[in-house]
Amino acid sequence: MRAAIGKRFFLLFTWAAILIAIVACGTEETTYEPYEPIYEEEYEPQHEYTRIEGELRRIMPHGSLTVQHFLEDLDYMVYVLENNFPLLGVANWAWGIDYRWIIENTRASVAAMREPCEGTFLAHIIFNFNPLVGTGHFSVFTHHTYDIMLENSTMSFMNDLLLQSPLARRFYESPEIRLGYAESIIDWGRFPRNRFFDSPRSNSPPYVTTEIIQEGRIAYISTGWSMGALLEGQFELFNFYRQIRDYEHLIIDMRGNGGGYYVAFFEAVIRPLLTEPVEAPMGYVFFLDGYHVQRVGTASWFFNNLEDFRPIYEVLEAHHLPDFNLSDAERLDYGALAISVLSGNEATIIHPRVTFPPTAFNGKIWLLTDGHNGSAAQLAAWYSAEIGFATHVGETTGGNMGSPRTMALMPNTGIAFYFDVLYLTDSRGRPLEAGTIPHHFNRPAWMR
């Protein structure tokens, strides 16, 4: 008996020592390799562990999770968002999305689950958080998203190696969980409204089109539904520019364009049509000093800092930002003045794109915008407005802007979600996430 007790004590001591050693190594960069399982006297495997971004996570066997585990995962996601995602306030005052209301609904629906099905838990998350999708690129991964990300794994800037960890694979590579999600979500009714998905899309075609509205006076271009269409249609666009360069008006219809490659609009539309150099626009970069922000860093894809980061209230005191929403300052820690680097370099002067024959447009440019313009299309609208490239007509653009992006995994299930970590503003302090306001709004429907 004493021998058996001593043996168990020795195993317990060994296991504790291994855990201490693991945690001590957790401050280094991680390579998502599972730890070797420890076996008890009767050779029954204990839970397997893996290290996720410096923290030890237990890989729970399928069928072992409870509703309480699901609620813990929800709490973890909320904690990560509240301490790292800077755009929750903008979602509320700009788009009417109250994340606290979403959390309460999600918690109630998860707590009421009749049985702890992981696929159904994902369905609850996807359903209830639908209004927040597209705010700062926030999204919770379905199995379809997971498959696409693994197939096109080019986003190492947002720690997407997490998707290859045992914690993510336990969830997304389970046929039973995949089937449970599909069966759950297909039976549910209409999703809560999302400002991108549910608003009517422009009648513009998905590809680039050109048209002469009035010979010698008015020309029209549609950018298509994505910035990729601009890249594909560059040859057609440049020939059209040469044809209409002495027209009085050029209408560029960006309605319905949801974004994509952010440099496309700059290189295919703005620079070819410039008649003279312009100064690169200024803006501001703010962020929360949370772990998941630190994980990917605070280097924006679109801005270079012109000063060191400092506490937000020092930035607000040092610069005139009349359009900054002071209620957001409570959720931000640091900020700095920055300059746009859309050109792919650090030039402060943007020069026209030199072509032969020339493409520069000598008339007045009009840009049509709507609420579908998000991400790279939002960036294009902001850039155009800042440099005075065009007169904007239509609706406020849709935001979806705050690069770079970071990813996190829920600790029990391994469900993945991601979001932007920066709060980017224009030169007056208005967050790009709140959209760019046009110079002229559409007339109300009753006046048309």
Short mmCIF file of C-alpha atoms in Angstrom, two decimals:
data_model
loop_
_atom_site.label_atom_id
_atom_site.label_comp_id
_atom_site.label_asym_id
_atom_site.label_seq_id
_atom_site.Cartn_x
_atom_site.Cartn_y
_atom_site.Cartn_z
CA MET A 1 0.00 0.00 0.00
CA ARG A 2 2.79 2.43 0.97
CA ALA A 3 4.58 1.61 -2.29
CA ALA A 4 1.46 2.41 -4.31
CA ILE A 5 0.96 5.69 -2.45
CA GLY A 6 4.58 6.58 -2.94
CA LYS A 7 4.34 5.82 -6.63
CA ARG A 8 1.28 8.02 -7.04
CA PHE A 9 3.00 10.82 -5.13
CA PHE A 10 6.04 10.52 -7.40
CA LEU A 11 3.83 10.74 -10.52
CA LEU A 12 2.01 13.76 -9.11
CA PHE A 13 5.30 15.49 -8.29
CA THR A 14 6.64 14.71 -11.78
CA TRP A 15 3.51 16.11 -13.45
CA ALA A 16 3.72 19.34 -11.36
CA ALA A 17 7.38 19.78 -12.29
CA ILE A 18 6.58 19.38 -15.98
CA LEU A 19 3.79 21.98 -15.74
CA ILE A 20 6.13 24.46 -14.04
CA ALA A 21 8.73 23.96 -16.75
CA ILE A 22 6.13 24.42 -19.47
CA VAL A 23 4.78 27.65 -18.00
CA ALA A 24 8.31 28.97 -17.50
CA CYS A 25 8.94 28.52 -21.22
CA GLY A 26 5.66 30.14 -22.18
CA THR A 27 7.03 33.67 -22.56
CA GLU A 28 8.90 32.84 -25.76
CA GLU A 29 7.44 32.82 -29.28
CA THR A 30 5.30 29.75 -29.67
CA THR A 31 5.35 26.92 -32.16
CA TYR A 32 1.98 25.29 -31.44
CA GLU A 33 3.26 21.75 -30.80
CA PRO A 34 1.24 19.57 -28.42
CA TYR A 35 2.87 18.28 -25.27
CA GLU A 36 3.37 14.59 -24.79
CA PRO A 37 0.48 13.18 -22.71
CA ILE A 38 1.16 11.88 -19.20
CA TYR A 39 -0.22 8.42 -18.40
CA GLU A 40 -1.56 7.22 -15.07
CA GLU A 41 -0.77 3.87 -13.49
CA GLU A 42 -3.58 2.09 -15.39
CA TYR A 43 -2.42 3.64 -18.71
CA GLU A 44 -5.52 5.84 -19.00
CA PRO A 45 -4.48 9.04 -20.83
CA GLN A 46 -4.97 12.33 -19.07
CA HIS A 47 -5.99 15.45 -21.02
CA GLU A 48 -3.53 16.61 -23.66
CA TYR A 49 -2.12 20.11 -23.36
CA THR A 50 -0.78 22.58 -25.89
CA ARG A 51 0.70 26.04 -25.61
CA ILE A 52 -1.26 28.82 -27.32
CA GLU A 53 0.49 32.20 -27.44
CA GLY A 54 2.29 31.53 -24.19
CA GLU A 55 -0.64 30.01 -22.30
CA LEU A 56 -1.19 26.35 -21.52
CA ARG A 57 -4.47 25.13 -23.02
CA ARG A 58 -6.13 21.79 -22.41
CA ILE A 59 -7.34 19.88 -25.46
CA MET A 60 -10.72 18.60 -24.34
CA PRO A 61 -11.98 15.31 -25.78
CA HIS A 62 -15.00 15.54 -28.05
CA GLY A 63 -18.21 15.05 -26.13
CA SER A 64 -16.70 16.18 -22.82
CA LEU A 65 -17.61 19.88 -22.95
CA THR A 66 -20.56 21.25 -21.02
CA VAL A 67 -22.69 24.36 -21.43
CA GLN A 68 -20.56 25.92 -18.70
CA HIS A 69 -17.49 25.45 -20.92
CA PHE A 70 -19.36 27.28 -23.68
CA LEU A 71 -20.18 30.17 -21.37
CA GLU A 72 -16.51 30.34 -20.36
CA ASP A 73 -15.57 30.59 -24.05
CA LEU A 74 -18.08 33.39 -24.55
CA ASP A 75 -16.64 35.23 -21.53
CA TYR A 76 -13.15 34.82 -22.94
CA MET A 77 -14.13 36.29 -26.31
CA VAL A 78 -15.78 39.24 -24.59
CA TYR A 79 -12.67 39.78 -22.44
CA VAL A 80 -10.41 39.76 -25.50
CA LEU A 81 -12.64 42.19 -27.40
CA GLU A 82 -13.06 44.61 -24.51
CA ASN A 83 -9.31 44.75 -23.88
CA ASN A 84 -8.01 44.74 -27.45
CA PHE A 85 -10.71 45.73 -29.97
CA PRO A 86 -10.86 49.56 -30.04
CA LEU A 87 -13.94 49.94 -32.25
CA LEU A 88 -16.74 48.68 -29.99
CA GLY A 89 -17.68 52.25 -29.11
CA VAL A 90 -17.74 53.30 -32.77
CA ALA A 91 -19.98 50.34 -33.54
CA ASN A 92 -22.48 51.75 -31.06
CA TRP A 93 -22.56 55.48 -31.83
CA ALA A 94 -21.93 55.21 -35.58
CA TRP A 95 -23.90 52.08 -36.50
CA GLY A 96 -26.26 51.45 -33.58
CA ILE A 97 -24.63 48.12 -32.64
CA ASP A 98 -24.66 47.55 -28.87
CA TYR A 99 -22.26 44.71 -28.20
CA ARG A 100 -23.46 44.42 -24.58
CA TRP A 101 -26.96 43.64 -25.84
CA ILE A 102 -25.46 41.04 -28.21
CA ILE A 103 -23.59 39.42 -25.31
CA GLU A 104 -26.69 39.24 -23.13
CA ASN A 105 -28.71 37.60 -25.90
CA THR A 106 -25.92 35.16 -26.68
CA ARG A 107 -25.45 34.22 -23.03
CA ALA A 108 -29.18 33.61 -22.60
CA SER A 109 -29.47 31.45 -25.72
CA VAL A 110 -26.36 29.40 -24.87
CA ALA A 111 -27.45 28.88 -21.25
CA ALA A 112 -30.79 27.58 -22.53
CA MET A 113 -29.20 24.88 -24.73
CA ARG A 114 -30.80 21.49 -24.07
CA GLU A 115 -27.58 19.59 -24.66
CA PRO A 116 -23.94 20.71 -24.99
CA CYS A 117 -23.49 20.40 -28.78
CA GLU A 118 -20.39 22.28 -29.95
CA GLY A 119 -21.76 22.83 -33.45
CA THR A 120 -24.91 24.38 -31.99
CA PHE A 121 -22.78 26.60 -29.74
CA LEU A 122 -20.99 27.97 -32.83
CA ALA A 123 -24.40 28.55 -34.44
CA HIS A 124 -25.47 30.64 -31.43
CA ILE A 125 -22.30 32.74 -31.71
CA ILE A 126 -22.59 33.24 -35.48
CA PHE A 127 -26.28 34.11 -35.25
CA ASN A 128 -26.15 36.58 -32.38
CA PHE A 129 -22.92 38.35 -33.32
CA ASN A 130 -23.99 38.86 -36.94
CA PRO A 131 -24.61 42.63 -36.52
CA LEU A 132 -20.99 43.18 -35.45
CA VAL A 133 -19.49 41.35 -38.45
CA GLY A 134 -17.77 43.87 -40.71
CA THR A 135 -17.02 46.33 -37.91
CA GLY A 136 -13.23 46.51 -37.93
CA HIS A 137 -13.20 43.19 -39.85
CA PHE A 138 -14.62 41.37 -36.82
CA SER A 139 -15.63 37.81 -37.66
CA VAL A 140 -16.08 34.43 -35.98
CA PHE A 141 -14.85 31.55 -38.08
CA THR A 142 -17.24 28.97 -39.44
CA HIS A 143 -15.86 25.72 -40.84
CA HIS A 144 -16.08 27.24 -44.32
CA THR A 145 -13.99 30.22 -43.22
CA TYR A 146 -11.48 27.87 -41.64
CA ASP A 147 -11.14 25.89 -44.88
CA ILE A 148 -10.62 29.03 -46.93
CA MET A 149 -8.03 30.42 -44.54
CA LEU A 150 -6.00 27.21 -44.56
CA GLU A 151 -6.14 27.01 -48.34
CA ASN A 152 -5.05 30.63 -48.75
CA SER A 153 -2.78 30.99 -45.75
CA THR A 154 -1.05 34.25 -46.69
CA MET A 155 -2.03 36.30 -43.66
CA SER A 156 0.82 35.53 -41.27
CA PHE A 157 0.61 39.15 -40.15
CA MET A 158 -2.41 38.20 -38.04
CA ASN A 159 -0.97 35.09 -36.36
CA ASP A 160 -3.04 32.70 -38.49
CA LEU A 161 -0.73 29.84 -37.47
CA LEU A 162 -3.18 29.47 -34.61
CA LEU A 163 -5.46 27.70 -37.09
CA GLN A 164 -2.90 24.90 -37.33
CA SER A 165 -2.75 24.40 -33.58
CA PRO A 166 -4.28 21.28 -31.97
CA LEU A 167 -6.83 23.50 -30.22
CA ALA A 168 -8.28 24.86 -33.47
CA ARG A 169 -8.04 21.52 -35.26
CA ARG A 170 -10.00 19.70 -32.52
CA PHE A 171 -12.99 21.88 -33.41
CA TYR A 172 -12.77 22.58 -37.13
CA GLU A 173 -11.59 19.17 -38.29
CA SER A 174 -14.34 17.27 -36.49
CA PRO A 175 -17.00 15.99 -38.95
CA GLU A 176 -19.51 15.69 -36.10
CA ILE A 177 -19.10 19.35 -35.05
CA ARG A 178 -19.25 20.49 -38.68
CA LEU A 179 -22.49 18.56 -39.19
CA GLY A 180 -23.92 19.82 -35.89
CA TYR A 181 -23.30 23.43 -36.93
CA ALA A 182 -24.85 22.94 -40.37
CA GLU A 183 -27.95 21.25 -38.95
CA SER A 184 -28.38 23.94 -36.29
CA ILE A 185 -27.93 27.03 -38.43
CA ILE A 186 -30.11 25.87 -41.32
CA ASP A 187 -33.22 25.63 -39.13
CA TRP A 188 -32.96 29.12 -37.68
CA GLY A 189 -34.91 32.12 -38.92
CA ARG A 190 -33.72 35.41 -40.31
CA PHE A 191 -30.43 36.60 -38.85
CA PRO A 192 -30.19 39.88 -36.92
CA ARG A 193 -29.60 42.73 -39.35
CA ASN A 194 -26.10 43.44 -40.66
CA ARG A 195 -25.51 46.80 -42.32
CA PHE A 196 -23.40 45.32 -45.12
CA PHE A 197 -25.31 42.16 -45.91
CA ASP A 198 -28.87 43.43 -45.60
CA SER A 199 -28.79 46.81 -47.32
CA PRO A 200 -29.61 46.79 -51.06
CA ARG A 201 -26.56 46.65 -53.30
CA SER A 202 -26.13 49.09 -56.15
CA ASN A 203 -27.27 48.01 -59.60
CA SER A 204 -23.67 48.36 -60.77
CA PRO A 205 -22.22 45.19 -62.31
CA PRO A 206 -19.46 43.28 -60.48
CA TYR A 207 -16.83 44.25 -63.04
CA VAL A 208 -15.47 47.59 -64.31
CA THR A 209 -17.67 49.35 -66.87
CA THR A 210 -17.28 52.63 -68.77
CA GLU A 211 -19.85 54.79 -70.51
CA ILE A 212 -20.16 58.09 -72.33
CA ILE A 213 -23.24 59.78 -70.89
CA GLN A 214 -22.98 62.95 -72.98
CA GLU A 215 -20.47 63.16 -75.79
CA GLY A 216 -17.69 65.61 -75.05
CA ARG A 217 -19.06 66.50 -71.59
CA ILE A 218 -19.93 63.66 -69.17
CA ALA A 219 -18.21 60.27 -68.75
CA TYR A 220 -19.00 57.45 -66.31
CA ILE A 221 -17.00 54.63 -64.72
CA SER A 222 -18.20 51.87 -62.38
CA THR A 223 -15.47 50.33 -60.23
CA GLY A 224 -17.28 46.99 -59.83
CA TRP A 225 -17.90 45.19 -56.56
CA SER A 226 -14.27 44.82 -55.46
CA MET A 227 -10.91 46.45 -55.89
CA GLY A 228 -9.80 43.33 -57.72
CA ALA A 229 -12.08 44.40 -60.57
CA LEU A 230 -10.04 47.59 -60.93
CA LEU A 231 -6.84 45.61 -61.32
CA GLU A 232 -8.43 43.38 -63.95
CA GLY A 233 -9.85 46.38 -65.80
CA GLN A 234 -6.79 48.65 -65.77
CA PHE A 235 -6.12 48.35 -69.51
CA GLU A 236 -9.72 49.32 -70.32
CA LEU A 237 -9.64 52.16 -67.80
CA PHE A 238 -6.45 53.74 -69.10
CA ASN A 239 -7.72 53.73 -72.68
CA PHE A 240 -10.96 55.32 -71.47
CA TYR A 241 -9.07 58.00 -69.53
CA ARG A 242 -7.23 59.02 -72.69
CA GLN A 243 -10.49 59.21 -74.58
CA ILE A 244 -12.25 61.48 -72.06
CA ARG A 245 -9.40 63.52 -70.57
CA ASP A 246 -10.84 66.83 -71.86
CA TYR A 247 -14.44 66.15 -70.80
CA GLU A 248 -16.11 68.48 -68.29
CA HIS A 249 -17.22 65.78 -65.84
CA LEU A 250 -16.18 62.27 -64.86
CA ILE A 251 -18.47 60.25 -62.59
CA ILE A 252 -16.75 57.40 -60.73
CA ASP A 253 -19.36 55.05 -59.27
CA MET A 254 -17.92 53.16 -56.31
CA ARG A 255 -21.31 52.12 -54.90
CA GLY A 256 -21.44 48.44 -53.97
CA ASN A 257 -17.64 48.08 -53.85
CA GLY A 258 -16.79 46.11 -50.71
CA GLY A 259 -13.01 46.51 -50.76
CA GLY A 260 -10.10 44.17 -51.49
CA TYR A 261 -6.55 45.14 -52.45
CA TYR A 262 -6.20 48.59 -50.93
CA VAL A 263 -3.60 49.97 -53.39
CA ALA A 264 -5.80 49.23 -56.45
CA PHE A 265 -7.92 52.39 -56.31
CA PHE A 266 -4.87 54.51 -55.65
CA GLU A 267 -2.90 53.16 -58.64
CA ALA A 268 -5.75 52.53 -61.10
CA VAL A 269 -7.91 55.59 -60.41
CA ILE A 270 -6.33 58.37 -58.33
CA ARG A 271 -2.77 58.63 -59.65
CA PRO A 272 -3.63 58.21 -63.37
CA LEU A 273 -6.19 61.05 -63.17
CA LEU A 274 -4.09 63.55 -61.19
CA THR A 275 -2.97 66.64 -63.08
CA GLU A 276 -0.43 67.74 -60.47
CA PRO A 277 1.30 66.38 -57.35
CA VAL A 278 -0.62 66.36 -54.07
CA GLU A 279 0.45 66.01 -50.46
CA ALA A 280 -0.16 62.63 -48.85
CA PRO A 281 -2.99 62.94 -46.30
CA MET A 282 -2.47 62.89 -42.55
CA GLY A 283 -4.38 60.90 -39.96
CA TYR A 284 -4.08 59.47 -36.47
CA VAL A 285 -3.43 55.99 -35.10
CA PHE A 286 -4.81 54.93 -31.69
CA PHE A 287 -4.93 51.56 -29.92
CA LEU A 288 -5.61 49.65 -26.71
CA ASP A 289 -2.51 48.26 -25.03
CA GLY A 290 -3.83 44.71 -24.76
CA TYR A 291 -2.01 41.41 -25.24
CA HIS A 292 -3.57 40.58 -28.60
CA VAL A 293 -2.62 44.03 -29.88
CA GLN A 294 0.95 43.52 -28.72
CA ARG A 295 0.90 40.11 -30.41
CA VAL A 296 0.66 41.60 -33.91
CA GLY A 297 2.06 45.06 -33.22
CA THR A 298 0.74 48.53 -34.00
CA ALA A 299 2.28 49.12 -37.42
CA SER A 300 -0.58 50.15 -39.72
CA TRP A 301 -0.69 48.99 -43.33
CA PHE A 302 -1.72 52.50 -44.36
CA PHE A 303 0.08 54.94 -42.04
CA ASN A 304 3.59 55.72 -40.91
CA ASN A 305 3.91 57.49 -37.57
CA LEU A 306 5.22 61.05 -37.57
CA GLU A 307 5.78 60.99 -33.82
CA ASP A 308 6.23 58.47 -31.03
CA PHE A 309 3.17 56.89 -29.47
CA ARG A 310 2.08 58.61 -26.26
CA PRO A 311 -0.94 58.51 -23.94
CA ILE A 312 -4.13 59.41 -25.77
CA TYR A 313 -4.90 62.49 -23.71
CA GLU A 314 -1.50 63.93 -24.58
CA VAL A 315 -2.30 63.44 -28.27
CA LEU A 316 -5.67 65.14 -27.88
CA GLU A 317 -4.06 68.05 -26.06
CA ALA A 318 -1.29 68.46 -28.64
CA HIS A 319 -3.46 68.27 -31.78
CA HIS A 320 -6.73 69.81 -32.91
CA LEU A 321 -9.16 66.95 -33.57
CA PRO A 322 -12.62 68.56 -33.71
CA ASP A 323 -14.34 65.40 -35.01
CA PHE A 324 -12.89 63.02 -32.42
CA ASN A 325 -15.56 61.30 -30.31
CA LEU A 326 -14.38 61.86 -26.74
CA SER A 327 -16.39 58.91 -25.42
CA ASP A 328 -14.00 56.63 -27.33
CA ALA A 329 -11.00 58.02 -25.47
CA GLU A 330 -11.98 55.95 -22.44
CA ARG A 331 -11.34 52.78 -24.45
CA LEU A 332 -7.99 53.85 -25.95
CA ASP A 333 -4.52 54.00 -24.42
CA TYR A 334 -2.02 55.42 -26.91
CA GLY A 335 -1.92 57.34 -30.18
CA ALA A 336 0.17 59.32 -32.65
CA LEU A 337 -0.03 61.58 -35.68
CA ALA A 338 0.68 59.63 -38.88
CA ILE A 339 0.92 60.05 -42.65
CA SER A 340 -0.58 57.86 -45.35
CA VAL A 341 1.68 55.38 -47.13
CA LEU A 342 -0.80 54.11 -49.69
CA SER A 343 1.75 54.56 -52.42
CA GLY A 344 3.79 51.69 -50.98
CA ASN A 345 6.59 54.00 -49.90
CA GLU A 346 7.18 56.80 -47.43
CA ALA A 347 6.74 59.64 -49.93
CA THR A 348 4.93 62.69 -48.57
CA ILE A 349 4.17 63.97 -52.07
CA ILE A 350 2.02 61.85 -54.39
CA HIS A 351 2.85 62.32 -58.07
CA PRO A 352 0.59 61.64 -61.06
CA ARG A 353 1.11 58.30 -62.76
CA VAL A 354 3.11 58.97 -65.90
CA THR A 355 1.78 57.20 -68.99
CA PHE A 356 1.98 57.74 -72.71
CA PRO A 357 -0.34 58.95 -74.03
CA PRO A 358 -1.24 60.79 -70.80
CA THR A 359 -4.36 59.96 -68.77
CA ALA A 360 -4.69 63.01 -66.49
CA PHE A 361 -8.26 64.34 -66.35
CA ASN A 362 -8.78 68.06 -66.77
CA GLY A 363 -12.43 68.30 -65.72
CA LYS A 364 -14.38 67.81 -62.48
CA ILE A 365 -14.49 64.38 -60.82
CA TRP A 366 -17.51 63.08 -58.90
CA LEU A 367 -17.34 59.99 -56.64
CA LEU A 368 -20.55 58.08 -55.84
CA THR A 369 -20.45 56.26 -52.48
CA ASP A 370 -22.74 54.13 -50.33
CA GLY A 371 -22.82 52.04 -47.16
CA HIS A 372 -21.38 48.98 -48.91
CA ASN A 373 -18.02 50.74 -49.27
CA GLY A 374 -15.92 49.07 -46.59
CA SER A 375 -12.31 48.10 -45.96
CA ALA A 376 -10.22 49.12 -49.01
CA ALA A 377 -13.22 51.00 -50.50
CA GLN A 378 -13.52 52.93 -47.23
CA LEU A 379 -9.84 53.73 -47.46
CA ALA A 380 -10.27 54.94 -51.05
CA ALA A 381 -13.12 57.24 -50.07
CA TRP A 382 -11.14 58.69 -47.17
CA TYR A 383 -8.09 59.26 -49.36
CA SER A 384 -10.12 60.94 -52.08
CA ALA A 385 -11.80 63.26 -49.59
CA GLU A 386 -8.55 64.20 -47.82
CA ILE A 387 -6.68 65.24 -50.98
CA GLY A 388 -9.69 66.87 -52.66
CA PHE A 389 -9.57 64.38 -55.51
CA ALA A 390 -13.35 64.29 -56.09
CA THR A 391 -16.67 65.66 -54.89
CA HIS A 392 -18.47 62.85 -53.06
CA VAL A 393 -22.16 62.22 -53.63
CA GLY A 394 -24.38 59.55 -52.08
CA GLU A 395 -24.22 58.02 -48.63
CA THR A 396 -21.71 57.73 -45.79
CA THR A 397 -19.33 54.87 -46.50
CA GLY A 398 -19.42 51.70 -44.40
CA GLY A 399 -16.18 51.70 -42.43
CA ASN A 400 -14.81 48.21 -41.70
CA MET A 401 -11.39 49.72 -41.16
CA GLY A 402 -8.70 49.46 -38.48
CA SER A 403 -5.74 47.33 -39.62
CA PRO A 404 -3.78 45.21 -38.78
CA ARG A 405 -5.80 42.18 -37.72
CA THR A 406 -5.29 39.75 -34.85
CA MET A 407 -6.76 36.33 -34.16
CA ALA A 408 -7.67 34.47 -30.97
CA LEU A 409 -9.01 31.02 -30.09
CA MET A 410 -11.66 30.28 -27.50
CA PRO A 411 -9.89 28.23 -24.79
CA ASN A 412 -12.28 25.26 -24.53
CA THR A 413 -13.68 24.71 -28.02
CA GLY A 414 -10.91 26.28 -30.11
CA ILE A 415 -13.35 28.46 -32.10
CA ALA A 416 -11.40 31.22 -33.88
CA PHE A 417 -12.29 34.89 -34.21
CA TYR A 418 -10.42 37.93 -35.44
CA PHE A 419 -10.64 41.73 -35.52
CA ASP A 420 -8.66 44.89 -36.31
CA VAL A 421 -6.52 46.32 -33.53
CA LEU A 422 -6.16 49.97 -34.54
CA TYR A 423 -8.46 52.98 -34.30
CA LEU A 424 -7.57 55.00 -37.41
CA THR A 425 -8.90 58.51 -37.98
CA ASP A 426 -8.84 61.19 -40.65
CA SER A 427 -7.01 64.49 -40.15
CA ARG A 428 -9.90 65.86 -38.05
CA GLY A 429 -10.16 62.85 -35.74
CA ARG A 430 -13.18 61.10 -37.26
CA PRO A 431 -12.58 57.32 -37.16
CA LEU A 432 -12.46 55.66 -40.57
CA GLU A 433 -14.66 52.96 -39.06
CA ALA A 434 -17.49 55.55 -38.84
CA GLY A 435 -17.35 56.08 -42.60
CA THR A 436 -16.56 59.06 -44.80
CA ILE A 437 -19.39 61.59 -45.06
CA PRO A 438 -20.16 62.71 -48.65
CA HIS A 439 -20.21 66.36 -49.71
CA HIS A 440 -23.75 65.87 -51.00
CA PHE A 441 -26.21 63.25 -49.72
CA ASN A 442 -28.73 61.51 -51.93
CA ARG A 443 -32.11 63.15 -51.96
CA PRO A 444 -34.67 61.40 -49.72
CA ALA A 445 -36.84 58.88 -51.53
CA TRP A 446 -39.94 61.09 -51.23
CA MET A 447 -38.17 63.87 -53.13
CA ARG A 448 -37.08 61.74 -56.06
#
